[in-house]
């Protein structure tokens, strides 16, 4: 499925700043918490986004295409 405008912007932000957290994304995009959480969930479920090393000190890994795992 094609990415939404918000999902595309999240990917762009996380490529440039992989240590970004949800609050940073909300402020950068000017959207609410639920919007960011839903978009991140869709990106993770589709295999385009992955979190590495936990919530506090982790970073986001942006995949170019869905992994085959």
mmCIF file of C-alpha atoms in Angstrom:
data_model
loop_
_atom_site.group_PDB
_atom_site.id
_atom_site.type_symbol
_atom_site.label_atom_id
_atom_site.label_comp_id
_atom_site.label_asym_id
_atom_site.label_seq_id
_atom_site.Cartn_x
_atom_site.Cartn_y
_atom_site.Cartn_z
ATOM 1 C CA UNK A 1 0.000 0.000 0.000
ATOM 2 C CA UNK A 2 1.216 3.533 -0.602
ATOM 3 C CA UNK A 3 2.509 5.544 2.340
ATOM 4 C CA UNK A 4 0.475 8.391 3.768
ATOM 5 C CA UNK A 5 1.899 11.919 3.846
ATOM 6 C CA UNK A 6 2.590 11.583 7.596
ATOM 7 C CA UNK A 7 4.312 8.198 7.138
ATOM 8 C CA UNK A 8 6.535 9.637 4.397
ATOM 9 C CA UNK A 9 7.506 12.567 6.613
ATOM 10 C CA UNK A 10 8.254 10.241 9.548
ATOM 11 C CA UNK A 11 10.565 8.194 7.304
ATOM 12 C CA UNK A 12 12.362 11.370 6.174
ATOM 13 C CA UNK A 13 12.807 12.608 9.743
ATOM 14 C CA UNK A 14 14.025 9.253 11.045
ATOM 15 C CA UNK A 15 16.535 8.859 8.224
ATOM 16 C CA UNK A 16 18.057 12.192 9.228
ATOM 17 C CA UNK A 17 17.642 11.768 12.992
ATOM 18 C CA UNK A 18 17.332 8.067 13.918
ATOM 19 C CA UNK A 19 17.466 8.814 17.651
ATOM 20 C CA UNK A 20 14.250 10.885 17.438
ATOM 21 C CA UNK A 21 11.486 10.032 19.892
ATOM 22 C CA UNK A 22 7.694 10.257 19.638
ATOM 23 C CA UNK A 23 7.603 13.734 21.219
ATOM 24 C CA UNK A 24 10.096 15.043 18.660
ATOM 25 C CA UNK A 25 8.024 13.577 15.826
ATOM 26 C CA UNK A 26 4.817 15.101 17.196
ATOM 27 C CA UNK A 27 6.393 18.545 17.438
ATOM 28 C CA UNK A 28 8.109 18.297 14.053
ATOM 29 C CA UNK A 29 4.965 17.191 12.261
ATOM 30 C CA UNK A 30 2.489 19.272 14.232
ATOM 31 C CA UNK A 31 0.243 16.270 14.863
ATOM 32 C CA UNK A 32 -1.042 14.483 17.924
ATOM 33 C CA UNK A 33 0.291 11.498 19.809
ATOM 34 C CA UNK A 34 -2.260 9.055 18.393
ATOM 35 C CA UNK A 35 -1.410 10.026 14.810
ATOM 36 C CA UNK A 36 2.291 9.375 15.382
ATOM 37 C CA UNK A 37 1.701 6.078 17.220
ATOM 38 C CA UNK A 38 -0.594 4.764 14.480
ATOM 39 C CA UNK A 39 1.780 5.784 11.690
ATOM 40 C CA UNK A 40 4.780 4.202 13.466
ATOM 41 C CA UNK A 41 2.793 0.993 14.031
ATOM 42 C CA UNK A 42 1.880 0.791 10.334
ATOM 43 C CA UNK A 43 5.493 1.387 9.311
ATOM 44 C CA UNK A 44 6.746 -1.258 11.755
ATOM 45 C CA UNK A 45 4.087 -3.762 10.676
ATOM 46 C CA UNK A 46 5.008 -3.249 7.019
ATOM 47 C CA UNK A 47 8.690 -3.874 7.780
ATOM 48 C CA UNK A 48 9.850 -0.380 6.813
ATOM 49 C CA UNK A 49 10.769 0.668 10.338
ATOM 50 C CA UNK A 50 12.440 -1.085 13.243
ATOM 51 C CA UNK A 51 13.547 0.002 16.711
ATOM 52 C CA UNK A 52 17.055 -0.994 17.800
ATOM 53 C CA UNK A 53 18.327 -1.150 21.411
ATOM 54 C CA UNK A 54 15.189 -0.195 23.290
ATOM 55 C CA UNK A 55 13.072 2.853 23.944
ATOM 56 C CA UNK A 56 15.353 5.094 25.962
ATOM 57 C CA UNK A 57 18.737 4.818 24.241
ATOM 58 C CA UNK A 58 17.652 3.184 20.996
ATOM 59 C CA UNK A 59 17.434 4.393 17.460
ATOM 60 C CA UNK A 60 15.174 3.806 14.488
ATOM 61 C CA UNK A 61 16.299 1.723 11.530
ATOM 62 C CA UNK A 62 14.600 2.673 8.272
ATOM 63 C CA UNK A 63 14.383 -0.160 5.773
ATOM 64 C CA UNK A 64 14.204 0.629 2.067
ATOM 65 C CA UNK A 65 11.851 -2.259 1.489
ATOM 66 C CA UNK A 66 10.108 -4.895 3.534
ATOM 67 C CA UNK A 67 12.458 -7.490 4.992
ATOM 68 C CA UNK A 68 11.850 -11.089 3.950
ATOM 69 C CA UNK A 69 11.944 -12.516 7.476
#
